[in-house]
Tab-separated table of C-alpha atoms and ligand atoms in Angstrom:
chain	number	residue	atom	x	y	z
A	5	MET	CA	14.947	-62.447	105.122
A	6	LEU	CA	18.928	-63.913	105.204
A	7	THR	CA	19.508	-67.071	105.284
A	8	ARG	CA	21.635	-69.441	108.011
A	9	SER	CA	24.115	-68.659	105.119
A	10	GLU	CA	23.790	-65.266	104.959
A	11	ILE	CA	23.541	-64.198	108.563
A	12	ARG	CA	26.829	-66.568	108.992
A	13	ALA	CA	28.850	-63.716	105.918
A	14	ALA	CA	26.897	-60.750	107.222
A	15	LEU	CA	28.380	-61.356	110.934
A	16	GLN	CA	31.652	-61.239	109.980
A	17	ALA	CA	31.516	-58.829	107.594
A	18	SER	CA	34.323	-55.089	107.564
A	19	GLY	CA	35.495	-52.798	105.532
A	20	GLU	CA	33.607	-52.158	102.093
A	21	GLN	CA	31.214	-54.888	103.292
A	22	GLN	CA	29.953	-53.763	105.950
A	23	GLN	CA	29.352	-50.669	105.514
A	24	GLU	CA	26.646	-52.534	102.450
A	25	LEU	CA	25.435	-54.354	105.376
A	26	PHE	CA	24.420	-50.743	107.473
A	27	ALA	CA	23.703	-48.731	104.233
A	28	GLU	CA	20.903	-51.733	103.485
A	29	ALA	CA	19.664	-52.190	107.461
A	30	ARG	CA	19.238	-47.836	107.020
A	31	ARG	CA	16.925	-47.572	104.202
A	32	ARG	CA	14.972	-50.152	105.805
A	33	ARG	CA	14.941	-48.456	108.503
A	34	GLN	CA	13.697	-44.994	106.351
A	35	GLU	CA	10.918	-47.218	105.169
A	36	HIS	CA	9.720	-48.495	108.383
A	37	PHE	CA	10.549	-46.029	110.493
A	38	GLY	CA	11.444	-42.884	107.931
A	39	ARG	CA	13.940	-40.153	110.276
A	40	ARG	CA	12.121	-40.332	113.792
A	41	ILE	CA	13.665	-42.862	116.797
A	42	VAL	CA	12.313	-43.798	119.918
A	43	VAL	CA	13.648	-42.533	122.988
A	44	ARG	CA	13.173	-44.033	126.203
A	45	GLY	CA	13.368	-42.412	129.732
A	46	VAL	CA	14.802	-44.600	132.304
A	47	ILE	CA	14.416	-44.885	135.424
A	48	GLU	CA	16.304	-47.646	137.178
A	49	ILE	CA	14.781	-48.442	140.772
A	50	THR	CA	16.630	-51.288	142.581
A	51	ASN	CA	19.834	-52.631	142.567
A	52	VAL	CA	18.113	-56.082	144.040
A	53	CYS	CA	18.269	-59.325	142.469
A	54	ARG	CA	17.885	-62.298	142.698
A	55	VAL	CA	19.125	-63.840	140.157
A	56	ASN	CA	23.580	-64.664	140.074
A	57	CYS	CA	24.810	-63.857	136.318
A	58	ASP	CA	27.492	-65.126	135.966
A	59	TYR	CA	28.450	-60.986	134.024
A	60	CYS	CA	26.968	-58.899	136.402
A	61	PRO	CA	28.089	-56.762	139.035
A	62	MET	CA	24.258	-56.605	141.002
A	63	ARG	CA	24.505	-60.795	140.813
A	64	ARG	CA	23.148	-62.238	143.650
A	65	ASP	CA	26.391	-63.096	145.325
A	66	ASN	CA	26.975	-59.167	145.377
A	67	VAL	CA	24.168	-57.777	146.943
A	68	GLN	CA	24.986	-58.027	150.676
A	69	ASP	CA	28.342	-56.143	150.016
A	70	ASN	CA	26.644	-53.683	147.375
A	71	ASP	CA	25.390	-49.863	148.187
A	72	ARG	CA	21.752	-51.886	148.150
A	73	PHE	CA	18.564	-48.961	147.092
A	74	PHE	CA	15.398	-49.505	146.402
A	75	MET	CA	13.630	-46.316	144.655
A	76	SER	CA	10.519	-45.003	146.275
A	77	SER	CA	7.080	-44.363	144.738
A	78	GLU	CA	7.352	-40.501	144.557
A	79	ASN	CA	11.321	-40.864	143.713
A	80	ILE	CA	9.757	-42.810	140.873
A	81	GLN	CA	7.572	-39.960	140.338
A	82	ARG	CA	10.202	-37.155	140.722
A	83	CYS	CA	11.944	-38.719	138.071
A	84	ALA	CA	9.366	-39.751	135.300
A	85	ARG	CA	7.852	-35.865	135.499
A	86	SER	CA	11.417	-34.995	134.711
A	87	ILE	CA	10.957	-37.409	131.610
A	88	ARG	CA	8.020	-35.068	130.545
A	89	ASP	CA	9.832	-32.702	131.081
A	90	ALA	CA	11.785	-33.146	128.488
A	91	GLY	CA	9.739	-34.331	126.146
A	92	ILE	CA	10.162	-37.876	126.038
A	93	ASN	CA	6.646	-40.243	126.932
A	94	VAL	CA	8.100	-44.025	127.030
A	95	VAL	CA	8.905	-44.569	130.496
A	96	LEU	CA	11.446	-47.660	131.348
A	97	LEU	CA	11.140	-48.419	134.993
A	98	GLN	CA	13.893	-51.182	135.335
A	99	GLY	CA	15.241	-52.858	137.972
A	100	GLY	CA	17.517	-56.134	138.786
A	101	GLU	CA	15.165	-59.567	139.082
A	102	THR	CA	12.853	-58.901	143.130
A	103	THR	CA	9.363	-59.345	143.721
A	104	ARG	CA	9.665	-56.377	146.345
A	105	VAL	CA	9.643	-54.493	144.107
A	106	LEU	CA	6.224	-55.121	143.150
A	107	SER	CA	4.833	-53.668	145.888
A	108	VAL	CA	6.136	-49.841	144.378
A	109	LEU	CA	5.318	-50.734	141.047
A	110	ARG	CA	1.957	-51.348	141.495
A	111	GLU	CA	1.935	-47.304	143.759
A	112	SER	CA	3.809	-45.941	140.465
A	113	ILE	CA	1.929	-47.115	137.368
A	114	PRO	CA	-1.100	-45.626	137.229
A	115	ALA	CA	0.550	-42.187	139.237
A	116	ILE	CA	2.682	-41.793	135.925
A	117	ARG	CA	-0.688	-42.461	133.695
A	118	GLU	CA	-1.338	-39.481	136.149
A	119	ILE	CA	1.722	-37.881	135.991
A	120	TYR	CA	1.505	-37.658	131.072
A	121	ASP	CA	-2.702	-37.744	131.895
A	122	GLY	CA	-2.649	-41.408	129.804
A	123	ASP	CA	-0.349	-40.592	126.846
A	124	VAL	CA	2.421	-41.818	128.226
A	125	GLU	CA	4.364	-46.360	127.425
A	126	ILE	CA	4.921	-47.948	130.680
A	127	LEU	CA	7.681	-50.364	130.373
A	128	LEU	CA	9.103	-52.879	132.751
A	129	ASN	CA	12.332	-54.044	132.593
A	130	VAL	CA	11.488	-56.047	136.056
A	131	GLY	CA	12.547	-59.829	135.018
A	132	ASN	CA	10.668	-63.317	135.587
A	133	LEU	CA	7.267	-62.986	136.711
A	134	THR	CA	4.110	-64.873	137.001
A	135	ARG	CA	1.686	-64.878	134.669
A	136	ALA	CA	-0.555	-63.352	137.188
A	137	GLN	CA	1.965	-60.587	137.553
A	138	TYR	CA	2.179	-59.334	134.451
A	139	LYS	CA	-1.123	-59.711	133.973
A	140	ASN	CA	-2.017	-56.727	137.146
A	141	LEU	CA	0.274	-54.694	136.030
A	142	ARG	CA	-1.135	-55.020	132.911
A	143	GLU	CA	-3.815	-54.108	134.125
A	144	LEU	CA	-2.282	-51.018	135.583
A	145	GLY	CA	-1.221	-49.613	132.943
A	146	ALA	CA	2.192	-51.059	131.923
A	147	VAL	CA	2.110	-50.959	128.362
A	148	SER	CA	5.705	-53.040	127.264
A	149	TYR	CA	7.800	-55.443	129.556
A	150	ILE	CA	12.207	-56.392	127.944
A	151	ILE	CA	12.523	-60.043	129.128
A	152	LYS	CA	15.841	-60.516	127.166
A	153	HIS	CA	16.586	-63.892	126.418
A	154	GLU	CA	20.643	-62.983	126.677
A	155	THR	CA	21.914	-66.056	124.092
A	156	SER	CA	19.309	-68.948	122.962
A	157	ASP	CA	21.767	-71.814	123.792
A	158	PRO	CA	19.974	-73.498	126.572
A	159	GLU	CA	23.135	-74.796	128.552
A	160	LEU	CA	25.342	-71.138	128.240
A	161	PHE	CA	21.947	-69.791	129.454
A	162	ARG	CA	22.598	-71.854	132.219
A	163	ALA	CA	26.581	-72.059	132.654
A	164	ILE	CA	25.717	-68.722	132.868
A	165	ARG	CA	22.522	-66.728	134.585
A	166	HIS	CA	22.021	-69.950	136.696
A	167	GLU	CA	18.386	-69.879	135.143
A	168	ASP	CA	16.146	-72.310	132.873
A	169	LEU	CA	16.122	-70.553	129.532
A	170	GLU	CA	13.062	-72.736	129.207
A	171	GLN	CA	11.840	-70.115	132.334
A	172	ARG	CA	12.295	-67.023	131.285
A	173	LEU	CA	10.713	-68.223	126.946
A	174	ARG	CA	7.118	-68.807	129.023
A	175	CYS	CA	7.462	-65.643	130.562
A	176	MET	CA	7.990	-64.235	126.664
A	177	ARG	CA	4.610	-66.138	125.562
A	178	ASP	CA	2.717	-64.991	128.760
A	179	LEU	CA	3.578	-61.334	128.724
A	180	LEU	CA	2.865	-61.126	124.627
A	181	ASP	CA	-0.460	-63.703	124.694
A	182	LEU	CA	-1.870	-60.441	128.007
A	183	GLY	CA	-1.138	-57.368	124.680
A	184	TYR	CA	2.415	-56.087	125.606
A	185	ARG	CA	4.297	-55.445	123.365
A	186	VAL	CA	7.685	-57.172	124.547
A	187	GLY	CA	11.155	-57.434	123.836
A	188	THR	CA	14.520	-59.408	123.517
A	189	GLY	CA	17.974	-58.601	123.289
A	190	LEU	CA	21.001	-60.837	123.055
A	191	ILE	CA	24.477	-60.064	123.966
A	192	SER	CA	27.097	-61.049	121.605
A	193	GLY	CA	31.120	-61.959	122.678
A	194	LEU	CA	29.342	-63.795	125.787
A	195	PRO	CA	32.922	-66.596	126.689
A	196	GLY	CA	31.540	-70.064	125.197
A	197	GLN	CA	29.289	-68.790	122.290
A	198	SER	CA	29.468	-69.505	118.784
A	199	ILE	CA	28.625	-67.668	115.733
A	200	GLU	CA	26.405	-71.010	115.343
A	201	SER	CA	24.349	-69.498	118.469
A	202	ILE	CA	24.465	-66.283	117.697
A	203	ILE	CA	23.406	-67.450	114.352
A	204	ASP	CA	20.329	-69.487	116.214
A	205	ASP	CA	19.390	-65.906	118.510
A	206	ILE	CA	18.688	-63.552	115.265
A	207	GLU	CA	15.916	-66.579	113.930
A	208	LEU	CA	15.281	-67.388	117.195
A	209	ALA	CA	13.809	-62.713	118.070
A	210	GLY	CA	11.992	-63.638	114.532
A	211	GLU	CA	10.326	-66.783	115.305
A	212	LEU	CA	8.847	-65.650	119.395
A	213	GLY	CA	6.973	-63.005	117.388
A	214	VAL	CA	8.446	-59.894	119.727
A	215	HIS	CA	8.424	-55.883	118.837
A	216	MET	CA	11.751	-55.121	120.657
A	217	CYS	CA	15.629	-56.305	120.837
A	218	SER	CA	18.586	-55.069	121.706
A	219	VAL	CA	21.908	-56.201	120.841
A	220	SER	CA	24.639	-55.590	123.632
A	221	PRO	CA	28.168	-57.334	123.142
A	222	PHE	CA	29.507	-58.150	126.127
A	223	VAL	CA	31.477	-55.856	128.908
A	224	PRO	CA	33.556	-57.884	132.119
A	225	ALA	CA	32.180	-55.559	134.599
A	226	PRO	CA	34.737	-55.909	138.889
A	227	ASP	CA	33.257	-58.240	141.455
A	228	THR	CA	31.935	-61.117	138.771
A	229	PRO	CA	33.568	-64.480	137.670
A	230	LEU	CA	33.691	-63.125	134.242
A	231	SER	CA	34.940	-60.310	135.496
A	232	ILE	CA	38.737	-61.491	132.955
A	233	ALA	CA	36.559	-62.506	130.129
A	234	PRO	CA	37.883	-60.295	126.653
A	235	ALA	CA	34.357	-57.886	126.149
A	236	GLY	CA	32.916	-58.977	123.364
A	237	SER	CA	33.566	-56.811	119.814
A	238	ASN	CA	31.979	-54.070	118.850
A	239	GLU	CA	32.267	-54.096	115.111
A	240	LEU	CA	30.475	-58.055	116.342
A	241	ALA	CA	27.006	-56.230	117.590
A	242	LEU	CA	26.398	-54.007	115.214
A	243	ASN	CA	26.667	-56.262	112.437
A	244	ILE	CA	24.640	-58.210	114.336
A	245	ILE	CA	22.485	-54.666	114.863
A	246	ALA	CA	22.653	-54.578	110.786
A	247	ILE	CA	21.343	-57.776	109.987
A	248	LEU	CA	17.829	-57.709	112.411
A	249	ARG	CA	17.829	-54.774	110.716
A	250	ILE	CA	17.476	-55.756	107.122
A	251	CYS	CA	15.449	-59.678	108.701
A	252	TYR	CA	12.800	-57.335	110.629
A	253	PRO	CA	13.138	-53.948	109.444
A	254	HIS	CA	9.275	-53.887	112.555
A	255	LEU	CA	12.068	-53.819	115.559
A	256	LEU	CA	12.857	-51.649	117.910
A	257	ILE	CA	16.386	-52.192	118.693
A	258	PRO	CA	18.420	-49.810	121.198
A	259	SER	CA	21.659	-48.243	120.324
A	260	VAL	CA	22.743	-49.084	123.566
A	261	SER	CA	25.424	-47.509	125.865
A	262	ALA	CA	27.137	-50.254	125.723
A	263	LEU	CA	28.820	-49.296	122.692
A	264	GLU	CA	29.527	-46.171	123.684
A	265	LYS	CA	31.307	-47.903	127.549
A	266	THR	CA	33.688	-50.399	124.676
A	267	ASP	CA	34.091	-47.654	121.766
A	268	SER	CA	33.961	-43.845	122.189
A	269	GLY	CA	31.408	-43.129	119.375
A	270	GLY	CA	30.037	-47.188	119.555
A	271	GLN	CA	26.395	-45.850	120.025
A	272	SER	CA	26.329	-43.541	117.114
A	273	ARG	CA	28.006	-46.261	114.910
A	274	GLY	CA	24.739	-48.108	116.232
A	275	LEU	CA	21.800	-45.599	115.021
A	276	ASP	CA	24.335	-46.077	111.735
A	277	ALA	CA	23.963	-49.849	112.394
A	278	GLY	CA	20.145	-49.733	111.472
A	279	ALA	CA	19.262	-48.840	115.080
A	280	ASN	CA	15.467	-46.311	116.318
A	281	VAL	CA	16.142	-46.631	120.025
A	282	LEU	CA	18.272	-44.326	122.152
A	283	THR	CA	17.621	-44.428	126.332
A	284	VAL	CA	18.289	-41.936	128.481
A	285	ASN	CA	18.874	-41.676	131.903
A	286	PHE	CA	17.027	-39.699	134.543
A	287	THR	CA	18.307	-41.705	137.601
A	288	GLY	CA	19.437	-38.833	140.548
A	289	GLU	CA	23.070	-38.897	141.442
A	290	ALA	CA	23.249	-41.235	144.169
A	291	ASP	CA	21.302	-43.426	142.451
A	292	ARG	CA	23.279	-44.197	139.623
A	293	ASP	CA	25.441	-44.577	141.088
A	294	ARG	CA	25.006	-47.478	142.764
A	295	TYR	CA	23.555	-48.723	139.739
A	296	LEU	CA	25.857	-50.906	138.798
A	297	ILE	CA	25.602	-52.785	135.286
A	298	TYR	CA	28.780	-52.988	134.131
A	299	GLY	CA	30.309	-52.266	137.105
A	300	ASN	CA	30.115	-48.376	138.331
A	301	LYS	CA	32.066	-47.160	134.823
A	302	ARG	CA	29.636	-47.214	133.171
A	303	PHE	CA	28.692	-44.654	129.952
A	304	VAL	CA	25.417	-42.906	131.267
A	305	VAL	CA	23.889	-41.385	128.404
A	306	GLY	CA	21.907	-37.746	129.379
A	307	LEU	CA	19.717	-35.808	127.202
A	308	GLU	CA	22.695	-33.687	125.323
A	309	HIS	CA	24.928	-36.814	124.251
A	310	ALA	CA	21.024	-38.884	122.826
A	311	ARG	CA	20.125	-35.213	120.578
A	312	LYS	CA	24.037	-34.478	119.644
A	313	LEU	CA	23.672	-38.982	118.610
A	314	ALA	CA	20.651	-38.176	116.419
A	315	ASP	CA	21.769	-35.153	115.177
A	316	ASN	CA	24.741	-36.627	113.673
A	317	ALA	CA	23.194	-39.477	111.937
A	318	GLY	CA	20.226	-36.897	110.468
A	319	LEU	CA	18.087	-38.552	113.033
A	320	ILE	CA	14.926	-37.193	114.148
A	321	MET	CA	13.757	-37.978	118.378
A	322	GLY	CA	10.445	-39.155	118.736
A	323	ARG	CA	8.040	-40.923	120.418
A	324	SER	CA	6.308	-44.760	121.765
A	325	ILE	CA	4.761	-46.404	118.639
A	326	PHE	CA	3.560	-48.138	121.197
A	327	ILE	CA	0.563	-45.631	122.049
A	328	GLY	CA	-2.666	-43.434	120.621
A	329	ASP	CA	-1.038	-41.751	117.686
A	330	GLY	CA	2.863	-41.128	118.811
A	331	ASP	CA	4.411	-41.597	115.424
A	332	GLU	CA	2.891	-38.635	114.612
A	333	ARG	CA	3.261	-35.619	116.973
A	334	MET	CA	7.136	-35.494	117.414
A	335	ARG	CA	7.984	-32.843	119.588
A	336	TRP	CA	11.517	-32.039	117.458
A	337	GLU	CA	10.650	-31.865	114.383
M	428	SF4	S1	21.892	-59.503	134.644
M	428	SF4	FE1	19.896	-58.592	135.653
M	428	SF4	S2	18.664	-60.384	135.905
M	428	SF4	FE2	21.178	-60.973	135.583
M	428	SF4	S3	21.897	-61.020	138.437
M	428	SF4	FE3	22.154	-58.569	136.952
M	428	SF4	S4	20.118	-58.008	137.363
M	428	SF4	FE4	20.190	-59.933	138.429
């Protein structure tokens, strides 16, 4: 574990210092995970959301104008079969926050388990729900859940997400308590965010006792109140990835597509900085174009791109580490 002042210095690392930071992060990854990284297949199930985040084109104020979609359970199952056929056994069902997805999830989760004969990690990312709803989804077969804190600064959280941070943290605690493997995450370079607040983010990830943590540089998206704010720096996001890996070596840390959006080659550098997860997009093309995260010009990660990234970093694309002996059975070894 690094001290606050060591974290502060590492956040600003550049040149040779940054290379040393990344090398230490890779060493820690190697110790805990060897050369294996986890590959997820994501299906984006709806672009409708009740929340009004100032950085997101799918925010509530835009819902009426957006070309809205809800995937049917049949479509979700079709995409899940493609994920299985690609040798991936982590199925991420992700969407805007609306309880309207609950019925399709209740139908899809057992159906996906059947497609895989149970050998699947169903990972959800559909926002704040009640404890009873989380419990029901867990009982149906969901294994893990992503619920990012985005920023640990309660005032900034309220200003940008118009919600209560404490409520979000309550959801995380419920999920952990119910036996989910939980992922948090932060956005770096948010307008109004300080370096001290990012250090709080890093420390919060440790305090929460989560299993995964993502880092996304802030991307100003069209049709949002923050559309003309400056983009977050990739260098800062990469340094945070490396610090998280050094402080909490057991974490799954994705190299997110936002790194590629802000800087070509960014995802490859995410792996260099110690990340160990890649997410491949399996949403059907029509819905994918309507899923407006970062606007419709986002970078969409395909299987070939992920393979190249892993190969170039000398890493092996692997399966879920949260179920069975997943990390012992690597398809691409
Ligand atoms: S970031 Fe997530 S919760 Fe916020 S508006 Fe967009 S889809 Fe909804």
